[in-house]
mmCIF file of C-alpha atoms in Angstrom:
data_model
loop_
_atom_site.group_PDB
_atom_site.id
_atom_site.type_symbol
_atom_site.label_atom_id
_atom_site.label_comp_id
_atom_site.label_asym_id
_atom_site.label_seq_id
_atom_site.Cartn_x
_atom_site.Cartn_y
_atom_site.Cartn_z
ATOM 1 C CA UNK O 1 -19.822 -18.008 -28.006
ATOM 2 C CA UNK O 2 -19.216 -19.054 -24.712
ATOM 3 C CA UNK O 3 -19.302 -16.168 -22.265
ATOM 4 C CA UNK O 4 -20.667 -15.315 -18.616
ATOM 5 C CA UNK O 5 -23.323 -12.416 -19.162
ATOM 6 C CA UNK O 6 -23.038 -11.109 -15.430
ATOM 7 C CA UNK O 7 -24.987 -7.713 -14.807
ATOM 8 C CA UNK O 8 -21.457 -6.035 -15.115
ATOM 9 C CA UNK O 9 -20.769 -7.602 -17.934
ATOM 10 C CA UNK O 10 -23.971 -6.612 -19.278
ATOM 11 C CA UNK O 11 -23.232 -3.113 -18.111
ATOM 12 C CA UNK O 12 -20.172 -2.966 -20.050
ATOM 13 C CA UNK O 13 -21.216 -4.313 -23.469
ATOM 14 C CA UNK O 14 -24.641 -1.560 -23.500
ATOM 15 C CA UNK O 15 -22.129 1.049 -22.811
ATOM 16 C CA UNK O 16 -20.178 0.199 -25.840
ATOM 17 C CA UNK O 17 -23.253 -0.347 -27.636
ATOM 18 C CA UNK O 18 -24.346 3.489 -27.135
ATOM 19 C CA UNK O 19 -21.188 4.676 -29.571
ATOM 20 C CA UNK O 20 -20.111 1.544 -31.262
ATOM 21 C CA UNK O 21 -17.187 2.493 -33.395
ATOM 22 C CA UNK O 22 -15.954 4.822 -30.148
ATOM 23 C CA UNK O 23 -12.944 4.490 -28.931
ATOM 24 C CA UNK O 24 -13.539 4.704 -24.757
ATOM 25 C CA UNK O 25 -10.980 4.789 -22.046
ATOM 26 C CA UNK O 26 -10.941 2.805 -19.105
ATOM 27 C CA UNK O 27 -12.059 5.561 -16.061
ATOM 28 C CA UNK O 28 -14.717 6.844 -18.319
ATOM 29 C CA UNK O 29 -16.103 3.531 -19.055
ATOM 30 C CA UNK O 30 -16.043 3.459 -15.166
ATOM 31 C CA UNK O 31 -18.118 6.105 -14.860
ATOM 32 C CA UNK O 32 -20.952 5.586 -17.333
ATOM 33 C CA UNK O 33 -21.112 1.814 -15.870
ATOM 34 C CA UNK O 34 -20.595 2.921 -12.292
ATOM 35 C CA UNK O 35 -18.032 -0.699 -12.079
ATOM 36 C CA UNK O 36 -14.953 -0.146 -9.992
ATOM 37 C CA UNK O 37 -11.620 -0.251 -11.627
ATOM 38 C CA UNK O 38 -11.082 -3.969 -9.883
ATOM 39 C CA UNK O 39 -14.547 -4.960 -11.733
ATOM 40 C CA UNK O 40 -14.073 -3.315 -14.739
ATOM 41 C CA UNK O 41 -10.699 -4.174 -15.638
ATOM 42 C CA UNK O 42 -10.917 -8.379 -15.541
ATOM 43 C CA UNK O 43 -14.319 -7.997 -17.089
ATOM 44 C CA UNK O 44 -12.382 -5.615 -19.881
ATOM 45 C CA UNK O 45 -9.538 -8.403 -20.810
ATOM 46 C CA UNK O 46 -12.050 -11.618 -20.566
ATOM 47 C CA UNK O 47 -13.825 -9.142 -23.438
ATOM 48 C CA UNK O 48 -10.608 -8.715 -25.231
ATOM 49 C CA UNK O 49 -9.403 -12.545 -24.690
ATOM 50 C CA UNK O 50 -12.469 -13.256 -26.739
ATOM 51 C CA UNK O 51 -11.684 -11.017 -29.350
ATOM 52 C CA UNK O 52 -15.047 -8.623 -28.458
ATOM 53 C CA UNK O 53 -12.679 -5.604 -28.245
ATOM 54 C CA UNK O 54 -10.074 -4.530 -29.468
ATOM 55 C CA UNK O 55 -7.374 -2.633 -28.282
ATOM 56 C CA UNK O 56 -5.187 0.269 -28.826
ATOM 57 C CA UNK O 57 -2.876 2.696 -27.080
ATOM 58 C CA UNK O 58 -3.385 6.591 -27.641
ATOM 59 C CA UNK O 59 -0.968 9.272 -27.512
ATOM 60 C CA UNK O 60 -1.417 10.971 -24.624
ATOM 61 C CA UNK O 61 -1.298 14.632 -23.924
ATOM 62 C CA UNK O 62 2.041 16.180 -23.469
ATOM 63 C CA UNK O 63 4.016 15.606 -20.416
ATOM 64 C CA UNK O 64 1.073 12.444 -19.859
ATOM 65 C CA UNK O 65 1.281 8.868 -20.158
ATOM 66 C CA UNK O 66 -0.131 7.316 -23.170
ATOM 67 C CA UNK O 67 -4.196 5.704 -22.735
ATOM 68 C CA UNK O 68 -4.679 2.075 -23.345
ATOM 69 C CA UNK O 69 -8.642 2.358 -25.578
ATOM 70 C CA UNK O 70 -10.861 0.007 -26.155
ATOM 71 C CA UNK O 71 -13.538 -0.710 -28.681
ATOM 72 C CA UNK O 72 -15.871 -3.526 -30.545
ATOM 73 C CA UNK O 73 -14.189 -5.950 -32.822
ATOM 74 C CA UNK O 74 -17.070 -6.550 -35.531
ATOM 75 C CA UNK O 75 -17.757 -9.681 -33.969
ATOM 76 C CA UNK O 76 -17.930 -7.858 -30.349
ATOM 77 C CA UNK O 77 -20.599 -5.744 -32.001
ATOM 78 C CA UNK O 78 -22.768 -8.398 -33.596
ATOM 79 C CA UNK O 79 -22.674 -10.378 -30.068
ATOM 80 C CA UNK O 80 -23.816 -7.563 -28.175
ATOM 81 C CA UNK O 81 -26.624 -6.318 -30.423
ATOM 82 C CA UNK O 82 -27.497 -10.072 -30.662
ATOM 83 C CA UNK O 83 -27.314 -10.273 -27.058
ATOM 84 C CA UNK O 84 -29.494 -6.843 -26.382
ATOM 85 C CA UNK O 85 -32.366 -8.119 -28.757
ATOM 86 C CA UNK O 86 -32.632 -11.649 -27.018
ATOM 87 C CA UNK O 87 -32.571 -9.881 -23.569
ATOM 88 C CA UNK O 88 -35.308 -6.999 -25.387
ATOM 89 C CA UNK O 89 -37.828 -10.132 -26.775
ATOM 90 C CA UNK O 90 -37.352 -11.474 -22.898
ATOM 91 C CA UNK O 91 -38.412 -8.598 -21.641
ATOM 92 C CA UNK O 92 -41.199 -7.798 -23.162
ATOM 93 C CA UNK O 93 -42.381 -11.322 -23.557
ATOM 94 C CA UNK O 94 -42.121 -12.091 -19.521
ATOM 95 C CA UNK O 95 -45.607 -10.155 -18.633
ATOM 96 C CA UNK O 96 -47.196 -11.967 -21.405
ATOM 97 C CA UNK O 97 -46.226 -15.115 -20.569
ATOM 98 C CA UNK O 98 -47.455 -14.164 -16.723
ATOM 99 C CA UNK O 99 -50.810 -13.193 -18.109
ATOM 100 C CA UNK O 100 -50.635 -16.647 -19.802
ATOM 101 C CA UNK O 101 -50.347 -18.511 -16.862
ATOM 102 C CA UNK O 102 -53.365 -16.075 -14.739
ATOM 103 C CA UNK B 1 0.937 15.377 -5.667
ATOM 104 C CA UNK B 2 -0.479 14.788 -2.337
ATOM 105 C CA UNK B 3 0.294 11.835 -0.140
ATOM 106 C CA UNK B 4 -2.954 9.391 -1.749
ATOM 107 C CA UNK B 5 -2.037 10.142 -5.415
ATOM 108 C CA UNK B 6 1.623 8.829 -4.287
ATOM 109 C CA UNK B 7 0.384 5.564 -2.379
ATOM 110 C CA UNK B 8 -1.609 4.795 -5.153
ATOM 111 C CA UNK B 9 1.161 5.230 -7.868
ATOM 112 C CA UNK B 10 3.284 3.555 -5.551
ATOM 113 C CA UNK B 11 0.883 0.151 -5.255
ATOM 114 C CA UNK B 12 0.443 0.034 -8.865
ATOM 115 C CA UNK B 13 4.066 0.268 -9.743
ATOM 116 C CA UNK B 14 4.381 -2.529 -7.090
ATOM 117 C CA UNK B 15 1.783 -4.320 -9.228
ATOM 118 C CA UNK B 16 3.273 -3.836 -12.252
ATOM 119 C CA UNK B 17 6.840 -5.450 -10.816
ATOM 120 C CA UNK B 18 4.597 -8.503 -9.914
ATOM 121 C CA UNK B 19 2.134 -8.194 -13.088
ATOM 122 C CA UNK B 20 2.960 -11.773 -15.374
ATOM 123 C CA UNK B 21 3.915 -11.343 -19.295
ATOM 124 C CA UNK B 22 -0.012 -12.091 -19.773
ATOM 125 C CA UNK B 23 -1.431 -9.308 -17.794
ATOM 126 C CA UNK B 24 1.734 -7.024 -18.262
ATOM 127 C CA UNK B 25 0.040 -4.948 -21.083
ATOM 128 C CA UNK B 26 -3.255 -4.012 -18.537
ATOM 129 C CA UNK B 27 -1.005 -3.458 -15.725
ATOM 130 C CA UNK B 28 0.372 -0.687 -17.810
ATOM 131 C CA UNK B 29 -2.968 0.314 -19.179
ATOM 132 C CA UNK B 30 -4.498 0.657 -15.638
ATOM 133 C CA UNK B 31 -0.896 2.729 -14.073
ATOM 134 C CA UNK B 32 -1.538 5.538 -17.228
ATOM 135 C CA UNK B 33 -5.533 5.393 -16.579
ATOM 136 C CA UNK B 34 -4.057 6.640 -13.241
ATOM 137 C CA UNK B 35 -2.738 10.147 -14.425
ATOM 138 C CA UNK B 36 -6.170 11.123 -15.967
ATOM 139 C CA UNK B 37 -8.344 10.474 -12.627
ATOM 140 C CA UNK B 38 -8.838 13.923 -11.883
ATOM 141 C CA UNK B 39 -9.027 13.934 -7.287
ATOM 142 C CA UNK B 40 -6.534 12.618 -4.850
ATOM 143 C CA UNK B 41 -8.612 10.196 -3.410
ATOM 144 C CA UNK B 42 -10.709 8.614 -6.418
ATOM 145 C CA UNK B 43 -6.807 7.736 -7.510
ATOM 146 C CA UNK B 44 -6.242 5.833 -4.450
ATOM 147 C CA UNK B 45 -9.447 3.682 -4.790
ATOM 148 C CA UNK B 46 -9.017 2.793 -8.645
ATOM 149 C CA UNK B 47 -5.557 2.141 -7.614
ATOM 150 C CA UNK B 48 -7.253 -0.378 -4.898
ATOM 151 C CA UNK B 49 -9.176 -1.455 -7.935
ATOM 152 C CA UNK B 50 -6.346 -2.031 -10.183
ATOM 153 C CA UNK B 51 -3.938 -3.663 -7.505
ATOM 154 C CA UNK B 52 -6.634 -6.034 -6.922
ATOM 155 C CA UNK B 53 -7.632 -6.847 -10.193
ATOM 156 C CA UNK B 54 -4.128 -7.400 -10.726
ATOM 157 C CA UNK B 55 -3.043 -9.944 -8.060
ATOM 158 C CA UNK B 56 -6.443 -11.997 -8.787
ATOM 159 C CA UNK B 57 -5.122 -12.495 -12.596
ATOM 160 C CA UNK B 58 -1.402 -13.149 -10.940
ATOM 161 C CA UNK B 59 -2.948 -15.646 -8.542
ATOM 162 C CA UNK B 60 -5.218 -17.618 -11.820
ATOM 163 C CA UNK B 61 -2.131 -17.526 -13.801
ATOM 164 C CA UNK B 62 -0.002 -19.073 -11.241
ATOM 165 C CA UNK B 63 -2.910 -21.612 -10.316
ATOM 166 C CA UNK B 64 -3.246 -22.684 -13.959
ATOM 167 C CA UNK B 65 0.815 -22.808 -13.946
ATOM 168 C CA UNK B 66 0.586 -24.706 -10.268
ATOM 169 C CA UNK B 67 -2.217 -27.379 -12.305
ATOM 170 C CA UNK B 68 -0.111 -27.678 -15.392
ATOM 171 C CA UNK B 69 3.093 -28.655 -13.517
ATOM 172 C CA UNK B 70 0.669 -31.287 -11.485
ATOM 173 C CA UNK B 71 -0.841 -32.658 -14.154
ATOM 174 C CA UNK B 72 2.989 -33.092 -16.081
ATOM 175 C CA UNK B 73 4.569 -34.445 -12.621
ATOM 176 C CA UNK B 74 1.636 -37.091 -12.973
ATOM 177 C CA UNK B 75 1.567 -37.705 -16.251
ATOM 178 C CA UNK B 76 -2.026 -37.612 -16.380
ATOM 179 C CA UNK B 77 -2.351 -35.063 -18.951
ATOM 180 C CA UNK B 78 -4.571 -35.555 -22.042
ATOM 181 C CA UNK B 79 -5.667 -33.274 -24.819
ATOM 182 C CA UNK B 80 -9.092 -33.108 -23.450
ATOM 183 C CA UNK B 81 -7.554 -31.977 -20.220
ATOM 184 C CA UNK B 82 -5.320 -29.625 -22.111
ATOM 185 C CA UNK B 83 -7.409 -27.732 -23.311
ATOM 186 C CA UNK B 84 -9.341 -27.473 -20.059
ATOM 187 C CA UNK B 85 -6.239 -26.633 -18.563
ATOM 188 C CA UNK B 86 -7.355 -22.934 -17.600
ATOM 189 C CA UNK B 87 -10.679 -24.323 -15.821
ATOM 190 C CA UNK B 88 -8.266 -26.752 -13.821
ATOM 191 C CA UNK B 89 -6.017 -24.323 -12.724
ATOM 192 C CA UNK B 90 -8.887 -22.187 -11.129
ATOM 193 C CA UNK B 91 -10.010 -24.991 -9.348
ATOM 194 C CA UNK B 92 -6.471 -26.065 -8.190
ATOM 195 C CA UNK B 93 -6.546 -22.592 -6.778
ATOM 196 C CA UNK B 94 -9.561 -22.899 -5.697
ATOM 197 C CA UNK B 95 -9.005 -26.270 -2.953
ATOM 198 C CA UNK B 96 -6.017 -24.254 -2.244
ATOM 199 C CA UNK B 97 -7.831 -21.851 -1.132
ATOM 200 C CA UNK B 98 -9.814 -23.218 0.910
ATOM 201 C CA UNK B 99 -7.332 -25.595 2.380
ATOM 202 C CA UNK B 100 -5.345 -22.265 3.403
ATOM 203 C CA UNK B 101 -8.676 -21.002 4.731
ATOM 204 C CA UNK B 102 -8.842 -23.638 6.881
ATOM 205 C CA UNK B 103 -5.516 -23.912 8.217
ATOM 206 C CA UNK B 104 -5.435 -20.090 8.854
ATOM 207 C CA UNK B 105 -8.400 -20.278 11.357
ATOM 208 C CA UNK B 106 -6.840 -23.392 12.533
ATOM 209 C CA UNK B 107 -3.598 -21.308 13.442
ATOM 210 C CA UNK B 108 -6.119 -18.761 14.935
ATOM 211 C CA UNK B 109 -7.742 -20.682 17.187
ATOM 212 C CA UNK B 110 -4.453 -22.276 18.104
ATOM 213 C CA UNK B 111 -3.304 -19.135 19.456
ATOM 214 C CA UNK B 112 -6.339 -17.903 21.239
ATOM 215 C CA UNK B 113 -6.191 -21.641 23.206
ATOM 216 C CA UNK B 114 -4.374 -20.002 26.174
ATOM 217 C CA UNK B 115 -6.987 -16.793 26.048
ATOM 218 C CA UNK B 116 -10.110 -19.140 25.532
ATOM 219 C CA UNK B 117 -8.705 -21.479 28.537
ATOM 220 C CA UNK B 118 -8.260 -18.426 30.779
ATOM 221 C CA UNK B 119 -12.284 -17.490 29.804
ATOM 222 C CA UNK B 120 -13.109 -20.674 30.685
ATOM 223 C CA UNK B 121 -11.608 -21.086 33.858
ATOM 224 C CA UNK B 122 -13.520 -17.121 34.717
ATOM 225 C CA UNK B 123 -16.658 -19.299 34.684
ATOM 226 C CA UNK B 124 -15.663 -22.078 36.857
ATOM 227 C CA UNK B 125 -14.356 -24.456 33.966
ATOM 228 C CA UNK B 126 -10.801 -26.417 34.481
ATOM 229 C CA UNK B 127 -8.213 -26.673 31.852
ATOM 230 C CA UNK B 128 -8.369 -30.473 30.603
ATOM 231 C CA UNK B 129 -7.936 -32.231 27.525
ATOM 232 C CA UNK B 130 -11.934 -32.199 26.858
ATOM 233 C CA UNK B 131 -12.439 -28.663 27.454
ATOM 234 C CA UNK B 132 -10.166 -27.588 25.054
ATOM 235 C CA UNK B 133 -11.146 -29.889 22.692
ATOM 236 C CA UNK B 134 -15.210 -28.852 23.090
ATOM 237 C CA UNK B 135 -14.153 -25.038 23.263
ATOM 238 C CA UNK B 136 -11.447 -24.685 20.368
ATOM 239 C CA UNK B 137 -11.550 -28.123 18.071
ATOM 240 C CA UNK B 138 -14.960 -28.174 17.925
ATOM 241 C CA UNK B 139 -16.184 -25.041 17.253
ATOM 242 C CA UNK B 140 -13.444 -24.816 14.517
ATOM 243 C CA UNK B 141 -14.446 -27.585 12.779
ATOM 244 C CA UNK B 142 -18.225 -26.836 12.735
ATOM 245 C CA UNK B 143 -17.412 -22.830 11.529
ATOM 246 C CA UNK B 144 -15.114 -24.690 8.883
ATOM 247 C CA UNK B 145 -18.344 -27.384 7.924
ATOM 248 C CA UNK B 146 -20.829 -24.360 7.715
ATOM 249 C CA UNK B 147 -18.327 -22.329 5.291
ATOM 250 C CA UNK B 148 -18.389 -25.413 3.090
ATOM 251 C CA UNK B 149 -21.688 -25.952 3.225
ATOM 252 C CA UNK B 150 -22.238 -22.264 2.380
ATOM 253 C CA UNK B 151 -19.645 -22.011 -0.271
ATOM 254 C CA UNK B 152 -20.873 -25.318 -1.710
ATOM 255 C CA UNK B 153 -22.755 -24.185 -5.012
ATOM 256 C CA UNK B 154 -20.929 -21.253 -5.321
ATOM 257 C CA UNK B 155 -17.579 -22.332 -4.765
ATOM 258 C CA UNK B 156 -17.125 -25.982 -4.849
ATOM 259 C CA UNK B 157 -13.159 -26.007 -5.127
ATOM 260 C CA UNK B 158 -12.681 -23.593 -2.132
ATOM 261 C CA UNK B 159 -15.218 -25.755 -0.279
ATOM 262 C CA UNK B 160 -13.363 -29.052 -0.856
ATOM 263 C CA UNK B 161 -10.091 -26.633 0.342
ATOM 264 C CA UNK B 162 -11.674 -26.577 3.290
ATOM 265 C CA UNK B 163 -13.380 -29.897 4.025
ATOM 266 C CA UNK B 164 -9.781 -31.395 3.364
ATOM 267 C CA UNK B 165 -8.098 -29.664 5.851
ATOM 268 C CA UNK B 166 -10.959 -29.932 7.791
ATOM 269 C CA UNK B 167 -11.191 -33.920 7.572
ATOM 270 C CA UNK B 168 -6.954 -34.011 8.000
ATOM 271 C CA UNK B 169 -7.349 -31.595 11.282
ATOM 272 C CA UNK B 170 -10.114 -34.347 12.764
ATOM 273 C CA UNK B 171 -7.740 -36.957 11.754
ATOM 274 C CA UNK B 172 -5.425 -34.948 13.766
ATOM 275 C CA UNK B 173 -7.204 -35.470 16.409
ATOM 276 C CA UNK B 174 -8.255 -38.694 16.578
ATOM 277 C CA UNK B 175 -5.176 -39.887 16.393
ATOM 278 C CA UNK B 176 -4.105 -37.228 19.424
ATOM 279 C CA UNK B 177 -7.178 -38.481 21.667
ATOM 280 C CA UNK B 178 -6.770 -42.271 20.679
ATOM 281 C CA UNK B 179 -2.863 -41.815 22.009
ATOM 282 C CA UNK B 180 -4.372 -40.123 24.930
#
């Protein structure tokens, strides 16, 4: 799947990956990824253009507007945990490779 | 509801009237996320957010629209191309961009002629032809040639935006001096 992994982006998928089947609003996702609405929000739709989330609206509380959630699609979910490892076996294998080369 | 809540209601309602049929649904989602932000002024900057976020997907859709109509007025259209319509659009946008980049600091520095003339002539400089050609052509068109060069790998549309209108202005000129 075609899709740029920018640090946001990055940002936004481990923050679903903490409580997968969650359903998260918008401002709180702001806050646990520290992205500004104007970041979060184009990042948010690519994600649901490419069928990685899905979404929903919530009944609000009374006298409040209803809340637009989001979530992983199954697919969203096997990207990102696909994603994580690569980025883990990366990790971990950059100092060896520097010890490799002295 | 004190005055920042209200502007920022206010600009993403305005949003909303502008928001296309594609983005219509997050316009929505982004004006409700509005009456859970708990603080006057945190709702003013996610309405910022929003509003932004908002007029940049506006802007794509309409470049995408602007590319499509192009490519159908030229009848140069091909699947291939079709399907890489989106990508074309952004770039469309893109040169226009930077041609309206250009133009804008060209309009600019059009205006200040009169002030930059006036600075010149505080240190002993005349008003000619020349001088206002080395003290507001010029310095345009290198400013505009090191904003391409800058924007080059980032940004390659915007950058051709600007060398176009940048290579039209000189044109401009040459034509202006070789009538002189």
């Amino acid at each position: 799947m075609k899709l740029k992994l920018s640090p946001q982006t990055l940002l936004i998928l481990d923050a679903f990956l903490d409580h997968p089947a969650e359903w998260k609003y918008g401002y709180d996702l702001s806050r646990s990824t520290g992205l500004k609405s104007g970041t979060l929000y184009p990042l948010l739709m690519r994600l649901a253009e490419r069928k990685l989330l899905e979404t929903a609206w919530e009944t609000g509380e009374p006298g409040r507007p209803p809340r637009h959630i989001y979530r992983f699609t199954p697919e969203g979910m096997q990207f990102a945990r696909d994603n994580r490892r690569s980025r883990t076996v990366a990790q971990v294998g950059q100092p060896i490779l520097h010890e490799a080369r002295g | 509801m004190g005055a920042p809540r209200n502007l920022a209601r206010r600009l993403l309602w305005a949003a909303l009237q502008l928001a296309s049929p594609g983005c219509r649904e997050w316009a929505e989602a982004m004006a409700s996320e509005l009456e859970y932000i708990e603080g006057e002024w945190p709702a003013l900057f996610w309405a910022l957010g929003c509003t932004t976020a908002i007029f940049r997907r506006c802007l794509i859709e309409w470049g995408a629209q602007f590319g499509k109509q192009v490519g159908n007025l030229l009848g140069i259209r091909s699947i291939k191309e079709e399907n890489k319509m989106n990508s074309t659009g952004k770039k469309t946008l893109g040169v226009l961009s930077g041609a309206g980049i250009a133009v804008a600091l060209g309009v600019c520095m059009f205006f200040l002629r009169d002030v930059i003339g006036d600075m010149l002539l505080a240190v002993g400089i005349q008003k000619s032809m020349w001088s206002h050609f080395f003290s507001v052509i010029v310095p345009t068109e290198v400013v505009l040639i090191i904003v391409a060069a800058l924007l080059w790998k980032r940004r390659a549309p915007v950058s051709v935006g600007i060398l176009v209108a940048c290579a039209v202005m000189a044109l401009h000129v040459a034509v202006t001096l070789a009538s002189h």
